[in-house]
PDB file of C-alpha atoms in Angstrom:
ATOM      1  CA  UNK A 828     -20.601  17.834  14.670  1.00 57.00           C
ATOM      2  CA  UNK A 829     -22.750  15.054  15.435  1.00 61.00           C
ATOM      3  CA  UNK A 830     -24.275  15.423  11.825  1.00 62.00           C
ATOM      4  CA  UNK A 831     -20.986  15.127  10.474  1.00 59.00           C
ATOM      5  CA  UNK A 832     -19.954  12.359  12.530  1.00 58.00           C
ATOM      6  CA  UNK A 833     -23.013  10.697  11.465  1.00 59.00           C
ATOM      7  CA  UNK A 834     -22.488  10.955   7.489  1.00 55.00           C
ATOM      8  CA  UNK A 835     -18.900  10.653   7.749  1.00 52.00           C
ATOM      9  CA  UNK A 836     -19.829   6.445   9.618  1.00 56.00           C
ATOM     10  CA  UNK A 837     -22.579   6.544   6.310  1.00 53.00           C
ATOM     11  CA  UNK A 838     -19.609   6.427   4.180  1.00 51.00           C
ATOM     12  CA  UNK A 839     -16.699   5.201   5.231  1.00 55.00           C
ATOM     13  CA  UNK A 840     -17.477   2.775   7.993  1.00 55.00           C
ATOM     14  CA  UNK A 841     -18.659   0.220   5.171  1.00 55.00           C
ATOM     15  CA  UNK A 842     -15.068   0.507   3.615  1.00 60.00           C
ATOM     16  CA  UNK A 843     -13.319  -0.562   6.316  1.00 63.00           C
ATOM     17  CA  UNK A 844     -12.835  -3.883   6.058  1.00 59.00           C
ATOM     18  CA  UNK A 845     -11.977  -3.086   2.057  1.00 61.00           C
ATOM     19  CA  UNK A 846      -9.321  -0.235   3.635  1.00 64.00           C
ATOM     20  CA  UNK A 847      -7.819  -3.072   6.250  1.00 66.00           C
ATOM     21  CA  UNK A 848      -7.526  -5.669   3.466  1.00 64.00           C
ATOM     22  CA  UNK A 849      -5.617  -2.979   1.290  1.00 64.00           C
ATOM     23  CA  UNK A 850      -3.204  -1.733   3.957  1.00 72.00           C
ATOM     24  CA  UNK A 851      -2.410  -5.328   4.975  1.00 69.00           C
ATOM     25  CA  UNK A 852      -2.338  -6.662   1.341  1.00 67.00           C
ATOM     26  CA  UNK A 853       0.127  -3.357   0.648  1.00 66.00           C
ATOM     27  CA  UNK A 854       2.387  -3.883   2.963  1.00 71.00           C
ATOM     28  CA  UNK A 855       3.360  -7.630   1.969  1.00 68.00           C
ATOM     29  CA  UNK A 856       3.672  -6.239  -1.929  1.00 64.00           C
ATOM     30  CA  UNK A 857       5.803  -3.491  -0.675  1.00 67.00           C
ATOM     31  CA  UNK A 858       7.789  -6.051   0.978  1.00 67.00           C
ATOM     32  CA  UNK A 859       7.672  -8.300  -2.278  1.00 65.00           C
ATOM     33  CA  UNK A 860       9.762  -5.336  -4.289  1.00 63.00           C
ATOM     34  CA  UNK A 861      12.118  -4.772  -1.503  1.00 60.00           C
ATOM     35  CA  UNK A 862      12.874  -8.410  -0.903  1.00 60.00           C
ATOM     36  CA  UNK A 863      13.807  -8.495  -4.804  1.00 58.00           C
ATOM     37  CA  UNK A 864      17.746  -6.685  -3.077  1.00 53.00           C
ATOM     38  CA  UNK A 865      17.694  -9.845  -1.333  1.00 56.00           C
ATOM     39  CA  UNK A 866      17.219 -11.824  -4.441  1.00 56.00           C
ATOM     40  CA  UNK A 867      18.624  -9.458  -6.970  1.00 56.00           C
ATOM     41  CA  UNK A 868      22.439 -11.224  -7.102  1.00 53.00           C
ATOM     42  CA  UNK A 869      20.703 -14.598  -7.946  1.00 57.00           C
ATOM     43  CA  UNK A 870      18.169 -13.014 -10.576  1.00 56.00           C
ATOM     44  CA  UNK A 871      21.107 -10.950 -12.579  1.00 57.00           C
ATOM     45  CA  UNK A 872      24.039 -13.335 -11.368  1.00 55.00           C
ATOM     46  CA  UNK A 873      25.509 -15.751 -14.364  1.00 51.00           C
ATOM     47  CA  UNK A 874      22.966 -18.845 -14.326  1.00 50.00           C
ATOM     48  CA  UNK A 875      19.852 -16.302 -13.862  1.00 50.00           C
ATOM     49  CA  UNK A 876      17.337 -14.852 -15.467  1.00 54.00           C
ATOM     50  CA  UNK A 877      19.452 -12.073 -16.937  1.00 61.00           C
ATOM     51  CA  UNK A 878      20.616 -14.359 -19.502  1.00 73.00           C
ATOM     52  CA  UNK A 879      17.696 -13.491 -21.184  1.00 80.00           C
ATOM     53  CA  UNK A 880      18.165  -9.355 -20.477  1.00 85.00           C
ATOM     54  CA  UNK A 881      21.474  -9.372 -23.126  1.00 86.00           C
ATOM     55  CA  UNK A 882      19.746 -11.243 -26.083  1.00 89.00           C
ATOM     56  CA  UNK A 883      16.283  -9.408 -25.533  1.00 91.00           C
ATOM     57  CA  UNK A 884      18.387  -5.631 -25.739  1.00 91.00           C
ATOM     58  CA  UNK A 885      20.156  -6.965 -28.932  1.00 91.00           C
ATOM     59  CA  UNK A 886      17.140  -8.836 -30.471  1.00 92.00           C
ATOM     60  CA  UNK A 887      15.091  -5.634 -30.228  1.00 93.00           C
ATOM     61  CA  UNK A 888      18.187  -3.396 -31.832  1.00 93.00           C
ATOM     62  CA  UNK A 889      17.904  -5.431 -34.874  1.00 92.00           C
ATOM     63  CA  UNK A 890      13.901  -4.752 -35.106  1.00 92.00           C
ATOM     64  CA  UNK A 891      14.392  -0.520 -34.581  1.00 93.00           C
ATOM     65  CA  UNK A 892      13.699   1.676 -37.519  1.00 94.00           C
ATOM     66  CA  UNK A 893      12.937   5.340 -37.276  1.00 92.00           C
ATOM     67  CA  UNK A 894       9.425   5.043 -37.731  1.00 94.00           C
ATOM     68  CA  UNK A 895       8.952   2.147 -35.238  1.00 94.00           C
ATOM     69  CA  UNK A 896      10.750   4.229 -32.766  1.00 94.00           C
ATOM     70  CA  UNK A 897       8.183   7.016 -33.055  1.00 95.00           C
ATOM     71  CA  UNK A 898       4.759   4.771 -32.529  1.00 95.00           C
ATOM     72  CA  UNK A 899       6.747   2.724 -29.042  1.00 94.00           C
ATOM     73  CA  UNK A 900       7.648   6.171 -28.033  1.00 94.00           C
ATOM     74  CA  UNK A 901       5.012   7.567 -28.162  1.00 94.00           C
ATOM     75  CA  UNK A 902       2.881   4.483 -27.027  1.00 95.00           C
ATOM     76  CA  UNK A 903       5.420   4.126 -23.890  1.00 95.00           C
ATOM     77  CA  UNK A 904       4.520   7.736 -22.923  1.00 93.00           C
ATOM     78  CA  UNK A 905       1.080   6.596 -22.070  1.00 92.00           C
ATOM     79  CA  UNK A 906       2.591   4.370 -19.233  1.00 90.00           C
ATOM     80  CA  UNK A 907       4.537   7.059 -17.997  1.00 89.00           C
ATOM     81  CA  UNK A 908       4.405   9.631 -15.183  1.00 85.00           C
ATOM     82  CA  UNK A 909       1.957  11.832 -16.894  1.00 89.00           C
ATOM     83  CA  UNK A 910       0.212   9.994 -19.596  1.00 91.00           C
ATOM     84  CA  UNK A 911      -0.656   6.597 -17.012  1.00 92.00           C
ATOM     85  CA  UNK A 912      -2.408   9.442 -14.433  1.00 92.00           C
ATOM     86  CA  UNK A 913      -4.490  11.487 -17.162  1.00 94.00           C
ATOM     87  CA  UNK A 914      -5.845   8.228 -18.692  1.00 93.00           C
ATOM     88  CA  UNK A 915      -6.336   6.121 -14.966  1.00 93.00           C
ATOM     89  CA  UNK A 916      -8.194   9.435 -14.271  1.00 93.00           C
ATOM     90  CA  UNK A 917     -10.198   9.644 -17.007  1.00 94.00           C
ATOM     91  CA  UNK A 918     -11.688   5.804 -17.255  1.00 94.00           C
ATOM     92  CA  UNK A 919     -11.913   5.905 -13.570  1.00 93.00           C
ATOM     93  CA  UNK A 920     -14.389   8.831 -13.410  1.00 93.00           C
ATOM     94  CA  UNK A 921     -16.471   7.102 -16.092  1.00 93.00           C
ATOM     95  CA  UNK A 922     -16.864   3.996 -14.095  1.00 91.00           C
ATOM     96  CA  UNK A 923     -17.545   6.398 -10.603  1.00 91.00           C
ATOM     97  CA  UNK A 924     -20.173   7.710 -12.766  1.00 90.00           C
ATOM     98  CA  UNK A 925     -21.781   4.712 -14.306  1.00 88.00           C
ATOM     99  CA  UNK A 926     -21.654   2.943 -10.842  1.00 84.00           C
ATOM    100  CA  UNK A 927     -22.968   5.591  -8.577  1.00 84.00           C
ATOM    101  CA  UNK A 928     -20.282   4.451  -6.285  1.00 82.00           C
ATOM    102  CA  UNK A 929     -16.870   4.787  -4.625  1.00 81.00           C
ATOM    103  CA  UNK A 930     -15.704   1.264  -5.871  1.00 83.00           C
ATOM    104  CA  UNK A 931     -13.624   2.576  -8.673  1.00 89.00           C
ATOM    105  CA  UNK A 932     -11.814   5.357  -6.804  1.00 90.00           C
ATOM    106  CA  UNK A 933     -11.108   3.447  -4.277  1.00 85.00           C
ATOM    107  CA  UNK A 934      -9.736   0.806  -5.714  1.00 88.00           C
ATOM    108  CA  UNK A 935      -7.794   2.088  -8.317  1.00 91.00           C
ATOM    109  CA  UNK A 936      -7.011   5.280  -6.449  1.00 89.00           C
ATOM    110  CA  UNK A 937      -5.380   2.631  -3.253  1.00 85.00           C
ATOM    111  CA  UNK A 938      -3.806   0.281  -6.025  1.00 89.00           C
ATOM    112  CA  UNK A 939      -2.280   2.678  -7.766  1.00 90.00           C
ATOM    113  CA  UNK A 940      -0.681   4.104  -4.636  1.00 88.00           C
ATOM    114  CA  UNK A 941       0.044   1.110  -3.047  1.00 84.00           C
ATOM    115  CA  UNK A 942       1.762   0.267  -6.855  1.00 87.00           C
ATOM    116  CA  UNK A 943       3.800   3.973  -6.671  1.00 88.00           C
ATOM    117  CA  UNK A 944       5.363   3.059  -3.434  1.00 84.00           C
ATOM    118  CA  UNK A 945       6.429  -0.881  -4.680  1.00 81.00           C
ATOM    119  CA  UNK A 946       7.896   1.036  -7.464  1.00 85.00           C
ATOM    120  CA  UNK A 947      10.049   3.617  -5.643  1.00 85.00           C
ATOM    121  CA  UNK A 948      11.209   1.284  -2.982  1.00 81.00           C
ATOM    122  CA  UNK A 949      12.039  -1.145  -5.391  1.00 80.00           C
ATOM    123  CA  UNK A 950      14.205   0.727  -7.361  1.00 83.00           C
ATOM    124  CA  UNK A 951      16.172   3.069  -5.002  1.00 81.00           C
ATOM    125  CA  UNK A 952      17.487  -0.069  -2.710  1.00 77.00           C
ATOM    126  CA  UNK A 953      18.096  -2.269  -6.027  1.00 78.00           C
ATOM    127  CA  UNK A 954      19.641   0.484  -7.970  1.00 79.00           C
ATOM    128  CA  UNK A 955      19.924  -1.915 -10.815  1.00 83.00           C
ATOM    129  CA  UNK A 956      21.121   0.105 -13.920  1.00 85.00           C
ATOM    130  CA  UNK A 957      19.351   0.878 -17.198  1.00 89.00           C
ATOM    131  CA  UNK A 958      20.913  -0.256 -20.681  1.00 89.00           C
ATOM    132  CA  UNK A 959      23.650   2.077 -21.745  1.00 89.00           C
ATOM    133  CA  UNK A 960      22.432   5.096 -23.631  1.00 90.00           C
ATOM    134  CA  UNK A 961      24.366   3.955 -26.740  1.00 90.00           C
ATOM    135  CA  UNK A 962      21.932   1.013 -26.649  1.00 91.00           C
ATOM    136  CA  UNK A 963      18.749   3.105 -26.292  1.00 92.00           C
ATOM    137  CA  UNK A 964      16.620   4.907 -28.158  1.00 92.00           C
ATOM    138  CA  UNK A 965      16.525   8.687 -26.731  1.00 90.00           C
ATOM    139  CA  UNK A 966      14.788  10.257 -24.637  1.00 89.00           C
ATOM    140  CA  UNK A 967      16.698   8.683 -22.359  1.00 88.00           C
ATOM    141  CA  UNK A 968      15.928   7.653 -18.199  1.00 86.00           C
ATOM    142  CA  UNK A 969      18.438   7.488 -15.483  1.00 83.00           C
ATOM    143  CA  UNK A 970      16.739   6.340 -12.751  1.00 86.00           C
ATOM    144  CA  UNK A 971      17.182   3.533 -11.293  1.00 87.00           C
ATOM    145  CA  UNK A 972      15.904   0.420 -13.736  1.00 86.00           C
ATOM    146  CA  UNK A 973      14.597  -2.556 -11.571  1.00 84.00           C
ATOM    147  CA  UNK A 974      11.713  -3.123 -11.393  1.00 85.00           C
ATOM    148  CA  UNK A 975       9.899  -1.253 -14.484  1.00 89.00           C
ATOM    149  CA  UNK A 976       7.693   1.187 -13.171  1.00 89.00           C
ATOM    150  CA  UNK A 977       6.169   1.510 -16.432  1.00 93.00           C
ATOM    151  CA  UNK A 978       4.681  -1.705 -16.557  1.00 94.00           C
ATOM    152  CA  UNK A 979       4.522  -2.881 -12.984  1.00 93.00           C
ATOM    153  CA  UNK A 980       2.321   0.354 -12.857  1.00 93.00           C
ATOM    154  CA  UNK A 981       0.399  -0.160 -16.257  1.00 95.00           C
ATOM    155  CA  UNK A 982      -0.267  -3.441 -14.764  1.00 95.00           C
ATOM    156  CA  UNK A 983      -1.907  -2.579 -11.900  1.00 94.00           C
ATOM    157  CA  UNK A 984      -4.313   0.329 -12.840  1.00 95.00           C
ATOM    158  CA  UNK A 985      -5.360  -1.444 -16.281  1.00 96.00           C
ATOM    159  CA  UNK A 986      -6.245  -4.424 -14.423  1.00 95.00           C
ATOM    160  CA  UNK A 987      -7.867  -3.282 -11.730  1.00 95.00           C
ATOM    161  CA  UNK A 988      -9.997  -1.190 -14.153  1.00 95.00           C
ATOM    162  CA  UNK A 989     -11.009  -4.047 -16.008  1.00 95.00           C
ATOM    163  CA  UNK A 990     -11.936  -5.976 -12.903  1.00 94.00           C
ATOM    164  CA  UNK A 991     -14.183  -2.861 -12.175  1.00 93.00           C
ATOM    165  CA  UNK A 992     -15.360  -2.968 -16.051  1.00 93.00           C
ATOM    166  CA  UNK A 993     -16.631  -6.008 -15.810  1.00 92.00           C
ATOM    167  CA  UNK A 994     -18.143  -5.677 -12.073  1.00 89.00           C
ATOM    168  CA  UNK A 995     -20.552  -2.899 -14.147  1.00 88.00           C
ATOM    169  CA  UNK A 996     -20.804  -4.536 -17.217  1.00 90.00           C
ATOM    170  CA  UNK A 997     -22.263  -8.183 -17.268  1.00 88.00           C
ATOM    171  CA  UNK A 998     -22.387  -8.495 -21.141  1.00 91.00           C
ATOM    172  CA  UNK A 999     -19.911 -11.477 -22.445  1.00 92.00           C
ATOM    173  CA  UNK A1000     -18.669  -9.918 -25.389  1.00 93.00           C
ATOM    174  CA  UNK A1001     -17.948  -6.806 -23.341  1.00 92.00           C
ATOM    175  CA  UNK A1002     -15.647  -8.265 -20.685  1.00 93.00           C
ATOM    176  CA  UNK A1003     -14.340 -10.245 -23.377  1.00 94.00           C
ATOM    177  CA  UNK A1004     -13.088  -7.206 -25.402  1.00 95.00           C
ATOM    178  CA  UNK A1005     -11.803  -5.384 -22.705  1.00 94.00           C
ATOM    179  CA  UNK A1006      -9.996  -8.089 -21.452  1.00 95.00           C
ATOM    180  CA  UNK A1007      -8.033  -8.779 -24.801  1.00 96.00           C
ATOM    181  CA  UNK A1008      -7.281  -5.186 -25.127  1.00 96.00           C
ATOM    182  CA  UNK A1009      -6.415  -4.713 -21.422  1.00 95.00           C
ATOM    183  CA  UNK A1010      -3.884  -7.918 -22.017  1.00 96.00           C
ATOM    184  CA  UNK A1011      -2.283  -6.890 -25.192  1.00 96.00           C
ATOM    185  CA  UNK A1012      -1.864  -3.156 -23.552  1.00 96.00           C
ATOM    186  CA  UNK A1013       0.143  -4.220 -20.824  1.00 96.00           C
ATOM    187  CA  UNK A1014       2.099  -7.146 -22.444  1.00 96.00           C
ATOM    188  CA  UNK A1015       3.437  -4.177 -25.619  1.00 96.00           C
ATOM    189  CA  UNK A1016       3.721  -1.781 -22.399  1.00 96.00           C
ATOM    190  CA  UNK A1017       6.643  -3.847 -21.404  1.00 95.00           C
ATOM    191  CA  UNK A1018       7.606  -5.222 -24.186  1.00 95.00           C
ATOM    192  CA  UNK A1019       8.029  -1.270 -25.473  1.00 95.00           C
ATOM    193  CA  UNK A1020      10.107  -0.541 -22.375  1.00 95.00           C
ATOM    194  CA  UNK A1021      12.727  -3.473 -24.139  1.00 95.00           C
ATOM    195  CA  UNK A1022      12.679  -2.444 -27.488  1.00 95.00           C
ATOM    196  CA  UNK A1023      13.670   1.279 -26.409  1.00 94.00           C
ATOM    197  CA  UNK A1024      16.609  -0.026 -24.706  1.00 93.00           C
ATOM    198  CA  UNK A1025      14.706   1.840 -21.125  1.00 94.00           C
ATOM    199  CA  UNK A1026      14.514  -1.114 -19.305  1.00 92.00           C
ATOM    200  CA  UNK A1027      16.007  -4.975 -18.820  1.00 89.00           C
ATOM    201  CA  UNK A1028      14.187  -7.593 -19.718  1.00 90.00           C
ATOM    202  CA  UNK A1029      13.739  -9.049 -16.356  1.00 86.00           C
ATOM    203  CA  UNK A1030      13.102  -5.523 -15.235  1.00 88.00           C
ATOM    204  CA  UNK A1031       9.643  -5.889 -17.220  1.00 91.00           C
ATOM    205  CA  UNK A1032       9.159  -9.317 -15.761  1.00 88.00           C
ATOM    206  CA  UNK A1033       9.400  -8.188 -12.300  1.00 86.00           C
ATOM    207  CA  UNK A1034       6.842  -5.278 -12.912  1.00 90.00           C
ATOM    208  CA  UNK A1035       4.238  -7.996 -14.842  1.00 91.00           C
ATOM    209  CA  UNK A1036       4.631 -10.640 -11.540  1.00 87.00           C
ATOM    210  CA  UNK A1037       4.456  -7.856  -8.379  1.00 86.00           C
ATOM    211  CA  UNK A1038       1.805  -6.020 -10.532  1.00 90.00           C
ATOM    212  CA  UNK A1039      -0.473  -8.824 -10.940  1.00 89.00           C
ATOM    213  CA  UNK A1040       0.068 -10.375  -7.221  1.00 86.00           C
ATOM    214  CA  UNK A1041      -0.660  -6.741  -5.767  1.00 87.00           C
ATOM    215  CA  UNK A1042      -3.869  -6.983  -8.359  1.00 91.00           C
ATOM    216  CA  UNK A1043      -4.795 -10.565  -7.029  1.00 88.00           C
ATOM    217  CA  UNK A1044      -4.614  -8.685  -3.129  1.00 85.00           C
ATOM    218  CA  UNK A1045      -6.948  -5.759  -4.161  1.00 86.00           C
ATOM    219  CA  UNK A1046      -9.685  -8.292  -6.223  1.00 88.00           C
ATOM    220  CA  UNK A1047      -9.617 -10.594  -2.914  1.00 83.00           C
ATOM    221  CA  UNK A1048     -10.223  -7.548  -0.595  1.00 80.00           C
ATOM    222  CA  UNK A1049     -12.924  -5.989  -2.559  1.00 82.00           C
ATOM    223  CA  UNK A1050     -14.784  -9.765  -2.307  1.00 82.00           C
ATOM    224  CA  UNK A1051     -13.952 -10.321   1.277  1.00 78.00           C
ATOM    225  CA  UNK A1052     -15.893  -7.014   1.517  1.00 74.00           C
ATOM    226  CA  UNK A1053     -18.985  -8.055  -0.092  1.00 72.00           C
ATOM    227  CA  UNK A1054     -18.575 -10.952   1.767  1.00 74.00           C
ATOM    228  CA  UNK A1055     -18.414  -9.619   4.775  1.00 69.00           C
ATOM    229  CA  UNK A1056     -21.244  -7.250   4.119  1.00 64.00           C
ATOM    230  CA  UNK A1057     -23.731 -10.260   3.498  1.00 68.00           C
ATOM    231  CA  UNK A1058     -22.636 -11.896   6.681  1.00 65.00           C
ATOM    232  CA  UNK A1059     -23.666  -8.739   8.701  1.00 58.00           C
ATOM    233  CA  UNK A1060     -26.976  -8.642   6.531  1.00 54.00           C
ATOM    234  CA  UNK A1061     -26.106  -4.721   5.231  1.00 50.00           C
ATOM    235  CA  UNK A1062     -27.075  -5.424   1.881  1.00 52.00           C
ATOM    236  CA  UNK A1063     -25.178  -3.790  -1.455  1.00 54.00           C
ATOM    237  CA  UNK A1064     -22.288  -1.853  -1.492  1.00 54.00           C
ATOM    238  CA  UNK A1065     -23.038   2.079  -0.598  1.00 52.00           C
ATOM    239  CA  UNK A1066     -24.165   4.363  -3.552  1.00 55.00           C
ATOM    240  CA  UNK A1067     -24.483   7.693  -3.877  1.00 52.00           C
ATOM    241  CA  UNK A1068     -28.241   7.644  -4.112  1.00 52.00           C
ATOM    242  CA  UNK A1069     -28.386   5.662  -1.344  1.00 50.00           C
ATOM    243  CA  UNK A1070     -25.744   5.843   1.064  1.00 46.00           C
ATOM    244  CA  UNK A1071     -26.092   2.456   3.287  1.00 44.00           C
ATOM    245  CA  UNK A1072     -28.631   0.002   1.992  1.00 42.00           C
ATOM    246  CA  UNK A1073     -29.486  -1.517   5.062  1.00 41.00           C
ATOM    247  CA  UNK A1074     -30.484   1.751   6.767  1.00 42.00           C
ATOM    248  CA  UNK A1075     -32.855   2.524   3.571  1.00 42.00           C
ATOM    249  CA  UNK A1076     -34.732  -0.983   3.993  1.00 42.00           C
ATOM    250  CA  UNK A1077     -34.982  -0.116   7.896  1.00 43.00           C
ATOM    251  CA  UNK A1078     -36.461   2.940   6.957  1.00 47.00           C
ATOM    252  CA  UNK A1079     -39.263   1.503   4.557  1.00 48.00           C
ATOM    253  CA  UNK A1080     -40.052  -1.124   6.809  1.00 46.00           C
ATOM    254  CA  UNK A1081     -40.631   1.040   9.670  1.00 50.00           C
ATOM    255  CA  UNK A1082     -42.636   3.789   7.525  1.00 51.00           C
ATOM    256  CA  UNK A1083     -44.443   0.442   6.397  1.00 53.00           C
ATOM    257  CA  UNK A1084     -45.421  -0.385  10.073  1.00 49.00           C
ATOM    258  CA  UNK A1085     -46.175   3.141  11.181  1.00 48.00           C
ATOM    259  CA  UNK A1086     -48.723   3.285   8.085  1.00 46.00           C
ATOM    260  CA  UNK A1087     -49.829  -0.127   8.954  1.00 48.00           C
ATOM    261  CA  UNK A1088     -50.566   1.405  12.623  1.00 46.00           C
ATOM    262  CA  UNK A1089     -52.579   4.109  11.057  1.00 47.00           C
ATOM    263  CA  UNK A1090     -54.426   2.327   9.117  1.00 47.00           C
ATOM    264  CA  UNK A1091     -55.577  -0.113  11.758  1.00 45.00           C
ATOM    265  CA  UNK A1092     -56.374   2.668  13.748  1.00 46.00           C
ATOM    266  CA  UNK A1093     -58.633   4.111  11.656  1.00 48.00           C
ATOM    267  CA  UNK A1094     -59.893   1.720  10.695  1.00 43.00           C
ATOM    268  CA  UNK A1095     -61.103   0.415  14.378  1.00 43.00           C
ATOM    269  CA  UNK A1096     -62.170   4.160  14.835  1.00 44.00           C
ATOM    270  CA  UNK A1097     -64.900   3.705  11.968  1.00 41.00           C
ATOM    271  CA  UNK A1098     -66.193   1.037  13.783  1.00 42.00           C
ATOM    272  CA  UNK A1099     -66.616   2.671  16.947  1.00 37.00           C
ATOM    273  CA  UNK A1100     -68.499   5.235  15.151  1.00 37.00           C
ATOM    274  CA  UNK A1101     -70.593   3.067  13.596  1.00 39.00           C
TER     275      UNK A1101
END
């Protein structure tokens, strides 16, 4: 048990303040989408945003054509419940295995979750509805429309991946590239959710701003944890190689001095013999 308890502090005790900073950060996002009921008559009310929600839905009417329909279909289905999982999944084990650590899954794993819950909140105490069917292109939702969970989720795991990306990968033109596709990605995300009549506009809006302020909490957690480590003097971030840092060095250093020892002594040995 002791063994356990031993490996089980190895790994997660250097987390902690990145798990504190998550829950805390969460919370106030979670409290972001369910403050939106509070807000909501103001937002959708005659001199709001919704203004814009009307003129969007029709604008994007005029641009549909069978074919179009197909490719934002198709494209929205990767934002979805089943296509946003398979692909976070997929880039995130990459990254775990390029980094040797639990960065990615941890931080996309706890964003994503923390995103989930904003979502579902969000839209059962709004329980804002969707376009009318007549003015969507099928298949069609009825859940609950504000915010979008489409893009407020896209948002979150595509940009916390890139932050990741570019954590591993120091190369200019790299970050650059992902970054531009990472942008454009979740910009058509939500545009798509418009032009298939699935979502208001200021649904999509809400999903861009609580994405990207639940995005800014995760990226200032993870730093306050490598800040934090360098104030206690621990060295990296854990890896799977090597566990904690700091008790490697300790552990060189102190087979250092014990070989340091022996040598000395036998060294002073030889001259007693001579």
């Amino acid at each position: 048990m002791s063994r356990l308890h031993d490996r089980l502090d190895r790994w997660f005790k250097p987390y902690a303040a990145l798990w504190l900073t998550l829950i805390i950060g969460g919370t106030v996002v979670v409290m972001m989408a369910l403050a939106g009921a509070e807000v909501y008559d103001d937002v959708v009310g005659k001199d709001g945003l919704a203004n814009l929600d009307v003129p969007a839905l029709n604008y994007a009417e005029s641009l549909r054509n069978p074919g179009l329909d197909a490719f934002a279909t198709g494209f929205t289905n990767i934002g979805g419940g089943i296509g946003m999982p398979i692909l976070a999944s997929i880039l995130t084990a990459w990254l775990t295995f390029l980094s040797r650590t639990w960065r990615p899954i941890i931080l996309v794993g706890g964003a994503a979750t923390v995103s989930i819950l904003a979502t579902t909140f969000g839209k059962k105490l709004v329980g804002r509805t969707r376009p009318d069917h007549a003015d969507a292109v099928p298949p069609y939702e009825d859940s609950p429309s504000f915010p979008s969970g489409h893009t407020l989720n896209t948002t979150v795991v595509i940009s916390v991946l890139l932050y990741v990306l570019c954590l591993q990968f120091h190369m200019l033109w790299v970050r650059v590239t992902a970054i531009t596709a990472g942008v454009i990605f979740i910009i058509a995300m939500g545009l798509s959710r418009v032009f298939l009549g699935h979502h208001w506009l200021t649904d999509v809006m809400a999903g861009w701003t609580l994405g990207l302020a639940w995005v800014a909490i995760v990226i200032l957690a993870h730093r306050l944890f490598h800040l934090s480590r360098r104030r206690q003097h621990a060295g990296p971030a854990p890896t799977f190689d090597r566990p904690v840092v700091r008790d490697v060095v300790l552990e060189s250093v102190h087979d250092g001095g014990d070989a340091g020892k022996e040598g000395a002594h036998g060294s002073r040995g030889k001259d007693t013999a001579g």
